[in-house]
Short mmCIF file of C-alpha atoms and ligand atoms in Angstrom, two decimals:
data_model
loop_
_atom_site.label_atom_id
_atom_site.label_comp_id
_atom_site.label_asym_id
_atom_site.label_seq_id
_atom_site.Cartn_x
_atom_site.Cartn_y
_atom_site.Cartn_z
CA UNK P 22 -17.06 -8.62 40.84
CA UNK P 23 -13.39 -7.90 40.50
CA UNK P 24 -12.68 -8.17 36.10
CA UNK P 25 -10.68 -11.01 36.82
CA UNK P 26 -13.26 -13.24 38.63
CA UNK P 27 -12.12 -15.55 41.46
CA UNK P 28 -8.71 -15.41 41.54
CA UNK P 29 -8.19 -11.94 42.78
CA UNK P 30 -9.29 -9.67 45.56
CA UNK P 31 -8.43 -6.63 44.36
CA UNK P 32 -9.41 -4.32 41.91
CA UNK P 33 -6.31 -3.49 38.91
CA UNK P 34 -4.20 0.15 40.17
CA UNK P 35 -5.74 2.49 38.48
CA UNK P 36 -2.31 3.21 36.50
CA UNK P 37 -1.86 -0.09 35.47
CA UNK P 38 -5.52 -0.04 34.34
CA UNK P 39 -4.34 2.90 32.13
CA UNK P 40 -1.11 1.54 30.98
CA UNK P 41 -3.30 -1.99 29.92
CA UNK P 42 -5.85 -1.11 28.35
CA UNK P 43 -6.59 -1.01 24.61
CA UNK P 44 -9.76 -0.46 23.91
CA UNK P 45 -9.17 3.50 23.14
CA UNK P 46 -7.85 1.82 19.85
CA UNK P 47 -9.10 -1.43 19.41
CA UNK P 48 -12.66 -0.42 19.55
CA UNK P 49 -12.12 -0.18 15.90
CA UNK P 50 -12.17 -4.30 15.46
CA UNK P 51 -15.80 -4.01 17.23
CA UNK P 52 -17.56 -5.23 13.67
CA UNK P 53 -15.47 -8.23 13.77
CA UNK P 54 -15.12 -9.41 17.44
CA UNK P 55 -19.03 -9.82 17.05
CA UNK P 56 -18.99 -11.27 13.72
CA UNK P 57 -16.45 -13.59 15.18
CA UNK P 58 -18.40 -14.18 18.79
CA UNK P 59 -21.65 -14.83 16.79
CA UNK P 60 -19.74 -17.78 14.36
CA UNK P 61 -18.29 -19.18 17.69
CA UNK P 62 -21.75 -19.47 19.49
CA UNK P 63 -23.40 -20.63 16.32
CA UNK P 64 -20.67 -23.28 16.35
CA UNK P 65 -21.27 -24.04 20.29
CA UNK P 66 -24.78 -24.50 19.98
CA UNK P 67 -24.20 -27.11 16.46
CA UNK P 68 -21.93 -28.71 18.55
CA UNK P 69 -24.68 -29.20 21.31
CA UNK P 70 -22.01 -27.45 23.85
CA UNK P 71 -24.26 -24.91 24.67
CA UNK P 72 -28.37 -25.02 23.99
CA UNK P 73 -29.49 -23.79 21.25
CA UNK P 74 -31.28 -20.74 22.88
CA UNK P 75 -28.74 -19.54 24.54
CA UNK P 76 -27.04 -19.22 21.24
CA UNK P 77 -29.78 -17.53 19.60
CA UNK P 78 -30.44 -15.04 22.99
CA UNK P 79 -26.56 -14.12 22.64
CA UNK P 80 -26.58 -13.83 18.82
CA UNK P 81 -29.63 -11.16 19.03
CA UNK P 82 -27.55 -9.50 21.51
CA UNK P 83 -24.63 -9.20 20.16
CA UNK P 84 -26.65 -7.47 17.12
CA UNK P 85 -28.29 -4.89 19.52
CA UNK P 86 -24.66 -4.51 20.70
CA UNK P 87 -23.34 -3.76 17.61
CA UNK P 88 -26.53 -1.60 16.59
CA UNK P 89 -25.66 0.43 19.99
CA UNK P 90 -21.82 1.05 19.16
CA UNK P 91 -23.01 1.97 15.55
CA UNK P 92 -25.17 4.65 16.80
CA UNK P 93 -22.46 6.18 19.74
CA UNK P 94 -24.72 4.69 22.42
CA UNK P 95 -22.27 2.18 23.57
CA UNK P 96 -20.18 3.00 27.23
CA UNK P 97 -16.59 1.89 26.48
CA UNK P 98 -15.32 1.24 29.48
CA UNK P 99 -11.07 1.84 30.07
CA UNK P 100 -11.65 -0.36 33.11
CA UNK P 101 -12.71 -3.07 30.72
CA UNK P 102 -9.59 -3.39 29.43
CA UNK P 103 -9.63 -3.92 25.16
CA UNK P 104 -12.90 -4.41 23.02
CA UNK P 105 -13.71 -8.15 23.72
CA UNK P 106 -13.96 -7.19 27.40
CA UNK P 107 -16.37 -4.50 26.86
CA UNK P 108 -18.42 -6.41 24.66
CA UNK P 109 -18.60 -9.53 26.62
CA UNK P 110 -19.41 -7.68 29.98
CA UNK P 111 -22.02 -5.92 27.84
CA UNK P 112 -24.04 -9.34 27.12
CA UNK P 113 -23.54 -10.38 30.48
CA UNK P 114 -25.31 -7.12 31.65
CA UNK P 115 -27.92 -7.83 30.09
CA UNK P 116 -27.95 -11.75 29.47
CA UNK P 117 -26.78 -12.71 33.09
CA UNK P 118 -25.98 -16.46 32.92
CA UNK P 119 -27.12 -16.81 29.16
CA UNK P 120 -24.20 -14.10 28.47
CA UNK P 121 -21.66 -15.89 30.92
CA UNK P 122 -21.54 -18.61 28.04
CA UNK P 123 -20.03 -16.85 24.70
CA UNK P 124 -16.79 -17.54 26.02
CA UNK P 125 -16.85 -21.03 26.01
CA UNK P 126 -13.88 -23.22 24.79
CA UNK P 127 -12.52 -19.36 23.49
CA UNK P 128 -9.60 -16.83 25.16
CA UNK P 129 -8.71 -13.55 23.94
CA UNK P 130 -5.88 -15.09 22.52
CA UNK P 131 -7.29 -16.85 19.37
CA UNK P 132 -9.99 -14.31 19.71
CA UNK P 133 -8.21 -11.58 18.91
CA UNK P 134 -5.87 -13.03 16.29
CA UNK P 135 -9.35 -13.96 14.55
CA UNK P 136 -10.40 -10.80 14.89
CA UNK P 137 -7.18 -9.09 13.52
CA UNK P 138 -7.48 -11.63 10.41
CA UNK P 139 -11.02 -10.66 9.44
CA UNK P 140 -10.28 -6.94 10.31
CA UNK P 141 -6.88 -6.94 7.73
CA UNK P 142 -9.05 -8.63 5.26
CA UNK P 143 -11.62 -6.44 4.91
CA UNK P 144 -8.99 -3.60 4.73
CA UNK P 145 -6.86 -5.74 2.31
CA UNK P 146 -9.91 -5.55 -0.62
CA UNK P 147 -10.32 -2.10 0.46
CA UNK P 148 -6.65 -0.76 0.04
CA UNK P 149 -6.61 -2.64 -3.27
CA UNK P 150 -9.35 -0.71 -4.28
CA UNK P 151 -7.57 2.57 -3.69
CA UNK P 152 -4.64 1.64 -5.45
CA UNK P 153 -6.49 1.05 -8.49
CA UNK P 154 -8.18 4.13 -8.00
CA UNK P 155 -4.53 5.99 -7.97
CA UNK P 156 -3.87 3.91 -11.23
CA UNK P 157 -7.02 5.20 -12.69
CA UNK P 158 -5.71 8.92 -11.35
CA UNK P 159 -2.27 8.31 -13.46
CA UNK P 160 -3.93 7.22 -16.63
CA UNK P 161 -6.86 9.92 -16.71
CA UNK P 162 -3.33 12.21 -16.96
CA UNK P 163 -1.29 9.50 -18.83
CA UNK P 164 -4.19 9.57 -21.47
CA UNK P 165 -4.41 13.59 -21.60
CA UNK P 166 -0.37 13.63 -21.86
CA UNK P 167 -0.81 12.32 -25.62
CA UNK P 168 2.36 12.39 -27.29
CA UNK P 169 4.47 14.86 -24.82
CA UNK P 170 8.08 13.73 -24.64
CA UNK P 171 10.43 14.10 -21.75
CA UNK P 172 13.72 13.61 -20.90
CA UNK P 173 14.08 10.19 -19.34
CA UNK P 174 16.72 10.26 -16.24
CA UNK P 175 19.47 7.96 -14.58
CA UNK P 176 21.18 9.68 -11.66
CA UNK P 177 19.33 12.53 -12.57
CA UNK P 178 21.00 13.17 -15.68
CA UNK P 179 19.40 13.44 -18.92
CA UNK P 180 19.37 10.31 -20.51
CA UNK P 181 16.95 9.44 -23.10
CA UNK P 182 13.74 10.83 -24.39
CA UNK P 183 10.73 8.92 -23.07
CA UNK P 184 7.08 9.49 -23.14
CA UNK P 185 5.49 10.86 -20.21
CA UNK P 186 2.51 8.54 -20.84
CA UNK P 187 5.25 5.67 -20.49
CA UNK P 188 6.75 7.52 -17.27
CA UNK P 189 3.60 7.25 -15.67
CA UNK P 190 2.69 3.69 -17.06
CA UNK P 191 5.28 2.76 -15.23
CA UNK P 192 3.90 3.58 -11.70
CA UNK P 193 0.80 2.28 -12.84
CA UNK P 194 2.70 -1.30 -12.99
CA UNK P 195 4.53 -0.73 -9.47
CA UNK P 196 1.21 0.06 -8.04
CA UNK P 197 -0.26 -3.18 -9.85
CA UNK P 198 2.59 -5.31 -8.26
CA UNK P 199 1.30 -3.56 -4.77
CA UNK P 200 -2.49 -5.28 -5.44
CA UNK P 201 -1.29 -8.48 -6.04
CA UNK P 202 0.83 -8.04 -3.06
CA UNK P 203 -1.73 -7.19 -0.72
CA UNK P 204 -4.11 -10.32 -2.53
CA UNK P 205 -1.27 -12.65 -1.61
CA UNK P 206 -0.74 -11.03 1.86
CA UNK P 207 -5.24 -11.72 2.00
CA UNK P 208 -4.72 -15.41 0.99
CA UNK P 209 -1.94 -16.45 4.03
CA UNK P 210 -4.01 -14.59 6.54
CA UNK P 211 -7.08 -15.93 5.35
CA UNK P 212 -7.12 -19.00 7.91
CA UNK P 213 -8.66 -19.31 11.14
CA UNK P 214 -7.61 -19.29 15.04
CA UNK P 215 -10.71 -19.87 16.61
CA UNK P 216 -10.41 -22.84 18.71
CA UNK P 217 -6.75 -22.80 19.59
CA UNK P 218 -7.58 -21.12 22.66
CA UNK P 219 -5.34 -19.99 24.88
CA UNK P 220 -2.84 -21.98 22.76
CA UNK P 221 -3.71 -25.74 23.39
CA UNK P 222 -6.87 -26.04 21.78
CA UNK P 223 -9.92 -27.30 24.34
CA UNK P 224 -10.97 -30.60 25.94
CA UNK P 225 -14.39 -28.95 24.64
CA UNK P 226 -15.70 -30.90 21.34
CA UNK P 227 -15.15 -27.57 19.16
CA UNK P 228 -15.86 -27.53 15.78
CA UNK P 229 -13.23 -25.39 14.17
CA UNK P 230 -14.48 -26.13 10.62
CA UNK P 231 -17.46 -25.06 11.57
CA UNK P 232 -16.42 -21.69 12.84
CA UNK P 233 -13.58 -21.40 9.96
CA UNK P 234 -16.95 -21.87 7.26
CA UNK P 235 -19.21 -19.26 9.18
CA UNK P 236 -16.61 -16.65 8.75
CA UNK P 237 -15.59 -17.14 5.05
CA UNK P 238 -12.18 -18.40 6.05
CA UNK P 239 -10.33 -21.03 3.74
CA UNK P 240 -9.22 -23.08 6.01
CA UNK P 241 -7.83 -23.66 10.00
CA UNK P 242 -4.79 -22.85 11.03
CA UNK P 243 -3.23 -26.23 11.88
CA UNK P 244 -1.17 -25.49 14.59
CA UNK P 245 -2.72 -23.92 18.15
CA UNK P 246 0.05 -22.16 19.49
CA UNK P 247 1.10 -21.05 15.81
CA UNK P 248 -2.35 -19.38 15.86
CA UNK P 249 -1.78 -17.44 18.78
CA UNK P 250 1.48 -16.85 18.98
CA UNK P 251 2.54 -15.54 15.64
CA UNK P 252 1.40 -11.84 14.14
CA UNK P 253 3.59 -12.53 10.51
CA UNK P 254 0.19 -11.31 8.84
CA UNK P 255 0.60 -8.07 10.41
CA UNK P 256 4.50 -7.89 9.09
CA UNK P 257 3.50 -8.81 5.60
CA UNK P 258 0.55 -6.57 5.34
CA UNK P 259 2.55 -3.79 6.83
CA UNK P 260 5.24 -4.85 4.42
CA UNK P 261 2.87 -4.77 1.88
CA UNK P 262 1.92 -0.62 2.38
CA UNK P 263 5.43 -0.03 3.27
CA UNK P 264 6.33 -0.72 -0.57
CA UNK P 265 3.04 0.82 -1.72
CA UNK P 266 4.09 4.15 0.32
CA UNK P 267 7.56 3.56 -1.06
CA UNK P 268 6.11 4.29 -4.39
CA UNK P 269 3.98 6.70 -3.93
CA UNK P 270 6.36 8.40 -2.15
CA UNK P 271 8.38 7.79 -5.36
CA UNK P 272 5.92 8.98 -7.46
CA UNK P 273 5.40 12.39 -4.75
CA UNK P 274 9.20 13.02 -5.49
CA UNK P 275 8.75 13.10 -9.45
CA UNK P 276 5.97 15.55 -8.81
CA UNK P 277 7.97 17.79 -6.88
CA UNK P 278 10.68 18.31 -9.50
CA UNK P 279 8.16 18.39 -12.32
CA UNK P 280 6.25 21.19 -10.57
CA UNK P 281 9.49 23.25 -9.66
CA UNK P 282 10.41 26.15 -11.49
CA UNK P 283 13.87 23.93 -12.81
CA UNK P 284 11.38 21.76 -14.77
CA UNK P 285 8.00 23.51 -14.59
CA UNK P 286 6.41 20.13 -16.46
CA UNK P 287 3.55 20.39 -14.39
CA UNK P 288 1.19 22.35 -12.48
CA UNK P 289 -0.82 20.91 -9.76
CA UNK P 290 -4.51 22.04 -9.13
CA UNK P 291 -4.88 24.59 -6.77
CA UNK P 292 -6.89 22.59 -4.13
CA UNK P 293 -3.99 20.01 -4.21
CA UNK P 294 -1.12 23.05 -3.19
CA UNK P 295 -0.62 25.31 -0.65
CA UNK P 296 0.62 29.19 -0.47
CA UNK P 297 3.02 30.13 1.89
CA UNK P 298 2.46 32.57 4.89
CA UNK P 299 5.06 35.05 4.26
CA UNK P 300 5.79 35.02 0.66
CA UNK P 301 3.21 35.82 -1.28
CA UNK P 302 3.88 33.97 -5.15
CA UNK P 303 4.92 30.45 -3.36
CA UNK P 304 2.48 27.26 -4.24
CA UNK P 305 3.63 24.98 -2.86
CA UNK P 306 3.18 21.01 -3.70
CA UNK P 307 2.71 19.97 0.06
CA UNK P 308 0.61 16.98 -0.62
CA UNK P 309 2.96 15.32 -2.44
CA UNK P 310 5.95 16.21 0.58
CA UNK P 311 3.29 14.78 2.96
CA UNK P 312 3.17 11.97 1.04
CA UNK P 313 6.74 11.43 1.03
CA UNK P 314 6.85 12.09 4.62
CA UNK P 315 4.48 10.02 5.73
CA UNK P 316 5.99 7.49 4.12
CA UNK P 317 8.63 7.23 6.74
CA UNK P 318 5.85 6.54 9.75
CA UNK P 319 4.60 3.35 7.77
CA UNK P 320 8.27 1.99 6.98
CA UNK P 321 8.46 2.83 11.29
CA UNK P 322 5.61 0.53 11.87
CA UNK P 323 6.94 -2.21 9.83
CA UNK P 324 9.87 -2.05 11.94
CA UNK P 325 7.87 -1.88 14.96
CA UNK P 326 6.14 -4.88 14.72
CA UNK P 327 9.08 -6.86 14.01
CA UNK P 328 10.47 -5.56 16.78
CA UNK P 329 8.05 -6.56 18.94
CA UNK P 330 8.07 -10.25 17.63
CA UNK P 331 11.52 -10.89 17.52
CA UNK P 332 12.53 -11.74 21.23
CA UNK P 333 9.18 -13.30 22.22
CA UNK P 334 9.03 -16.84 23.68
CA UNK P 335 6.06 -19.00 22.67
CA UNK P 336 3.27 -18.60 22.82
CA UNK P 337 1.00 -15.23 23.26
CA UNK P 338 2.71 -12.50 25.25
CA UNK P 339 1.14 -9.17 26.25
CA UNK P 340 3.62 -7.16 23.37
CA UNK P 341 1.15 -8.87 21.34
CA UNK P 342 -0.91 -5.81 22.07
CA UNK P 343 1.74 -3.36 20.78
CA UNK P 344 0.62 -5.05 17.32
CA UNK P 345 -2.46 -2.84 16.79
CA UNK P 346 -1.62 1.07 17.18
CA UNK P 347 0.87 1.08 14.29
CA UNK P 348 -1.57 -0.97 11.83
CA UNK P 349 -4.18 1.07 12.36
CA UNK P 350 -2.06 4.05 11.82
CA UNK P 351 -0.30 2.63 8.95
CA UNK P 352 -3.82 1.95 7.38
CA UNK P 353 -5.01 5.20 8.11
CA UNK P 354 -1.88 7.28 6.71
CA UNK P 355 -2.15 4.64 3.40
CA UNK P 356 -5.91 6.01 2.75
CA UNK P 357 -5.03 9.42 3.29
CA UNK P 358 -2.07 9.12 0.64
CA UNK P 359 -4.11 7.49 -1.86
CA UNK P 360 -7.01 9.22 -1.49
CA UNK P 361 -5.36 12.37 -2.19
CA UNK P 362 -3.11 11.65 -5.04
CA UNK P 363 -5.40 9.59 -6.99
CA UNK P 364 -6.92 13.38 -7.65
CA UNK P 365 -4.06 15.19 -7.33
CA UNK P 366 -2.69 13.33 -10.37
CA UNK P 367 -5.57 12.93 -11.97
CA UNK P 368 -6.66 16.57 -12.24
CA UNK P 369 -2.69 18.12 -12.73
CA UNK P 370 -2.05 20.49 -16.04
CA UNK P 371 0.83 19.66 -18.03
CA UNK P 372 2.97 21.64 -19.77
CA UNK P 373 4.40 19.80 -22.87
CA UNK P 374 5.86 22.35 -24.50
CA UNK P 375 8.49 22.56 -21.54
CA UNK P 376 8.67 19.13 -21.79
CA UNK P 377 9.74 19.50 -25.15
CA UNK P 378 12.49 21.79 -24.72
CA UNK P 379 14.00 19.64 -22.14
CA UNK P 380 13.95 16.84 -24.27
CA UNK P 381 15.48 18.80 -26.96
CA UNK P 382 18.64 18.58 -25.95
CA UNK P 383 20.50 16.47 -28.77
CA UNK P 384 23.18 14.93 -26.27
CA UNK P 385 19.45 12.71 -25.08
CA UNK P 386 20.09 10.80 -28.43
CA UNK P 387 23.42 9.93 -28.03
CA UNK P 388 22.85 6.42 -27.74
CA UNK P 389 20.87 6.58 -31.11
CA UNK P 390 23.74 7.73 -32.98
CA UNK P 391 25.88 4.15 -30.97
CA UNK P 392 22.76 2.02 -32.43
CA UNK P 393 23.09 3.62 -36.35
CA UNK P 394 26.84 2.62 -35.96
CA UNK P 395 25.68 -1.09 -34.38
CA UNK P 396 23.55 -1.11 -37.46
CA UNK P 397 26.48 -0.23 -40.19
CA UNK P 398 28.06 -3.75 -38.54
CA UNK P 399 30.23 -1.63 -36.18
CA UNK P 400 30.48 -3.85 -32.88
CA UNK P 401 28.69 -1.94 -29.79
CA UNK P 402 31.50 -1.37 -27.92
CA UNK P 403 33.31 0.19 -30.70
CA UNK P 404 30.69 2.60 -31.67
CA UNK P 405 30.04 3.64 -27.80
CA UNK P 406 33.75 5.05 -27.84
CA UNK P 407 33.53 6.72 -31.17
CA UNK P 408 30.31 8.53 -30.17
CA UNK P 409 31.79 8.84 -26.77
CA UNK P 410 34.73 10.93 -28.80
CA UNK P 411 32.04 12.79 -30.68
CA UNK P 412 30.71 14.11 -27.47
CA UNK P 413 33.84 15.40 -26.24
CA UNK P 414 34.98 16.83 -29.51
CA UNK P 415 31.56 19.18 -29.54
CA UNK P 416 31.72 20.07 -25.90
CA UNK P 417 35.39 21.60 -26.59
CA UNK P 418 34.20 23.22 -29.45
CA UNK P 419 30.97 24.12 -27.52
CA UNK P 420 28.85 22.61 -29.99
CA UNK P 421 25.66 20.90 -29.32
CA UNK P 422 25.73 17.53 -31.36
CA UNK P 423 23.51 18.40 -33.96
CA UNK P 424 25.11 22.09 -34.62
CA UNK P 425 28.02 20.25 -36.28
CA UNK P 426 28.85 19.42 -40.01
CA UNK P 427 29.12 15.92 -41.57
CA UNK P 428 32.80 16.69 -41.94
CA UNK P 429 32.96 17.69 -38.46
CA UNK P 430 31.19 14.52 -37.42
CA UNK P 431 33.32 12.60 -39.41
CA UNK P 432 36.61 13.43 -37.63
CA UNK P 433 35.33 11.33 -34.66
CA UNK P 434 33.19 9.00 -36.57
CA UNK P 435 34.73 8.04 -39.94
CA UNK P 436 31.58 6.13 -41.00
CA UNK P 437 28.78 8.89 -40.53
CA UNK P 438 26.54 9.57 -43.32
CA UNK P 439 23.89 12.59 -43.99
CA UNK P 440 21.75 10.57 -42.01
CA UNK P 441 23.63 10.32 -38.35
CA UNK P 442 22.48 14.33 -38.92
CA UNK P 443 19.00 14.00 -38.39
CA UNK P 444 19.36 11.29 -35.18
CA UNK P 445 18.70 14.22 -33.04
CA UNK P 446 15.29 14.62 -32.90
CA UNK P 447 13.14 13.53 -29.97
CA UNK P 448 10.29 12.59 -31.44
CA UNK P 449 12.03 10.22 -34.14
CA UNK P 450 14.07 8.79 -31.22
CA UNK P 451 11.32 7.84 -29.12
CA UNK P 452 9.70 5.98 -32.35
CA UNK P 453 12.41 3.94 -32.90
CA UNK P 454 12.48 2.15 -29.66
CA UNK P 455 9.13 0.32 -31.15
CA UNK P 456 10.10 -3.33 -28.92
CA UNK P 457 7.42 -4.78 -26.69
CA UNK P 458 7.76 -2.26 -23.09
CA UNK P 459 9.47 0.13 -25.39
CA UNK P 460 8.85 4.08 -24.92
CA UNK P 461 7.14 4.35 -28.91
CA UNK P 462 3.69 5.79 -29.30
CA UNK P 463 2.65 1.84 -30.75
CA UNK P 464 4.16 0.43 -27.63
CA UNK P 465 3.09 3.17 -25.63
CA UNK P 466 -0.43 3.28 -26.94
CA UNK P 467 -0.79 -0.31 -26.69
CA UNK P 468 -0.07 -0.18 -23.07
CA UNK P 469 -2.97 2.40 -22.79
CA UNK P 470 -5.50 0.25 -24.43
CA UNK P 471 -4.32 -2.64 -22.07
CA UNK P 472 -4.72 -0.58 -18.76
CA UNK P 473 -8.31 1.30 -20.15
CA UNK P 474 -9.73 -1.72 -20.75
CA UNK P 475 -8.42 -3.48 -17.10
CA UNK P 476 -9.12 -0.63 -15.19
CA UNK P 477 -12.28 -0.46 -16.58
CA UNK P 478 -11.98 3.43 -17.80
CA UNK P 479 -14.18 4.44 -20.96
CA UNK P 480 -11.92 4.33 -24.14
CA UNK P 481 -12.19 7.73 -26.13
N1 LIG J 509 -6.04 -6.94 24.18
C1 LIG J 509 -5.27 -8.13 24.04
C2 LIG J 509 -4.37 -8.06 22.81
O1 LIG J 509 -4.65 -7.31 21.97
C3 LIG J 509 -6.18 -9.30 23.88
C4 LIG J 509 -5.54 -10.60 24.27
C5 LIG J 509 -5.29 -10.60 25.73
N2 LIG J 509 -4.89 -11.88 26.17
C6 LIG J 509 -4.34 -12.05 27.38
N3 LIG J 509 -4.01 -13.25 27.69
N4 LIG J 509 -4.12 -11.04 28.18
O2 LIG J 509 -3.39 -8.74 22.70
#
């Protein structure tokens, strides 16, 4: 029998067989096509459209089905077309008539947006997971860094001293923003298709609640032609690891300057680096370019998608299909990223006393000497241009701004005391910005206590 049953007499060309079919890729939503089939013949057999053995006799088969793929025993055929295909011609093999039933009041179309819901929401508790576990990566290291002080950067300029602990609390916030994405993202796509069929719905008496129960959705998707027509879950979840990847990839670019010989903050692990096949003293911090890299092929799949939605009339169209290869790939490269630089980050050797240095530099504190003045009644404005004289004044006599006298000081910035002398320390600059998200060790420690205790990570 030709795939397509009565309405054709010939078999597909072989190329367009090839250019069709899916199922090289979306074998991977096997788990959940069954788990979907076996809700929808549970619900066909409640609903007394289909006896109640039939149900059961496709329900055990489905199982063996599933036990088959799971053990590599399972023929996928390219000449079935995409996963549902293969299954369903599977239980007709061996069901005959019995089989010829699972598709009642069902098309691919709300079949496979079901299955693409389950699928992303499986993966949506599972990439949530990973994120944490990169959190967990940057506050094992956050926790070792102690009290090491950096320079803080705008444009890549030294700005103000900061704690490195702080530094990396604050990816451990971006990547917190990321969960609660994806949980959001989980919640919208949390609502079932099944029964919208083709995109009308069915003169069958389906029980959609039913269905919608059996697979742990939280409720139906009111609209049948919304249900099969629209992929926005796939945009927001790839929207969702799009701004993930943009942070890591973040995060990959402050690794790469701290592990340079400019900064030489850091040292990765050697099983996180590689050498370099011609010279022989390079390490280099590929996982972290990869990372960055990579990032690009998510943000591409983002843009994909949308692509392929934008021009489409109502309801499903074949581009529908283009929707899987970039998920799946975007999902994949995600994994790999996290995965890698949870560890990466995790095990990395700091060097504070480089740190240090940097942050040494007296110009970093700057802005302290503008606050003093704020404090002495001087309005803000008025003390930024005085200090902004002081700076100038030392750089022509090629002073730093704590190598100069209180008289010296004085010429710029009639109202300094003894005290505007000893402004340029790091460590008594970073303690003074003591306000709630504030770089001090309190703040800073507080912050550490906070994120032990929610990422469940012993306290020492
Ligand atoms: N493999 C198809 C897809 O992923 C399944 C739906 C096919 N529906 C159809 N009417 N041809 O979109």
């Amino acid at each position: 029998m030709a795939l397509w049953g009565g309405r054709f007499s010939k078999e597909t060309d072989r190329a367009v067989a090839a250019f069709s079919a899916s199922v090289d890729y979306d074998k991977r939503l096997y788990a959940v096509d069954i788990q979907g089939s076996i809700a929808h013949v549970r619900m066909l057999a409640h609903t007394g459209i289909i006896a109640s053995a039939d149900a059961a006799a496709i329900e055990a088969e489905l199982v063996a089905i599933r036990e088959r793929i799971e053990r590599g025993e399972f023929t996928w055929r390219v000449d079935r077309e995409d996963v549902h295909m293969n299954i369903e011609a599977a239980l007709i093999e061996r069901l005959g008539d019995t089989g010829a039933r699972v598709h009642t009041g069902r098309s691919r179309n709300d079949q496979v947006a079901t299955d693409e819901r389950l699928y992303l929401r499986v993966e949506a508790d599972r990439l949530s997971g990973l994120l944490q576990g990169l959190q967990g990566g940057l506050l094992t290291l956050a926790r070792r860094a102690g009290p090491a002080i950096l320079p803080g950067l705008t444009h890549m300029q030294n700005a103000q001293p900061v704690l490195l602990a702080h530094h990396l609390l604050a990816y451990i916030e971006m990547l917190e923003r990321d969960r609660e994405r994806l949980h959001d993202c989980r919640r919208r796509l949390n609502r079932s298709p099944l029964g919208a069929g083709a995109l009308a719905g069915s003169t069958l008496p389906l029980d959609r609640e039913f269905t919608a129960r059996e697979l742990g959705f939280d409720e139906v998707l009111r609209n049948s032609m919304d249900a099969v027509a629209d992929r926005d879950y796939i945009v927001e979840f790839l929207a969702c690891l799009s701004t993930a990847a943009m942070h890591c990839s973040r995060l990959a670019e402050d690794v790469i300057l701290w592990v340079s010989q400019r900064f030489g903050f850091m040292e990765l692990d050697d099983a996180f680096c590689t050498g370099s096949s011609l010279m022989p003293q390079k390490k280099n911090p590929d996982v972290a370019e990869l990372v960055r890299g990579k990032t690009g092929r998510i943000f591409g799949h983002l843009l994909g998608i949308l692509t392929v939605l934008k021009g489409l009339p109502m309801t499903y169209n074949r581009d529908l299909q283009e929707d899987k290869e970039g998920l799946f790939d975007a999902i994949d490269t995600m994994t790999m990223i996290l995965v890698t630089m949870a560890p990466m980050m995790a095990s990395a050797t700091l060097r504070p006393e480089v740190m240090a240095r940097a942050a040494a530099d007296p110009a970093l504190m700057a802005t302290d000497l503008a606050e003093w003045l704020v404090r002495r009644g001087v309005p803000f404005r008025d003390a930024h241009h005085m200090v902004g004289r002081f700076v100038s004044a030392c750089a022509a006599r090629g002073l730093g701004l704590d190598q100069v006298t209180l008289a010296q000081m004085q010429e710029s910035i009639a109202l300094a005391e003894p005290e505007c002398l000893t402004l340029f320390a790091a460590a008594r600059s970073v303690a003074g910005r003591d306000l709630t998200g504030g770089t001090a060790p309190a703040q800073v420690a507080r912050q550490l206590a906070f994120w032990t205790e929610r990422l469940g990570l012993t306290a020492d």
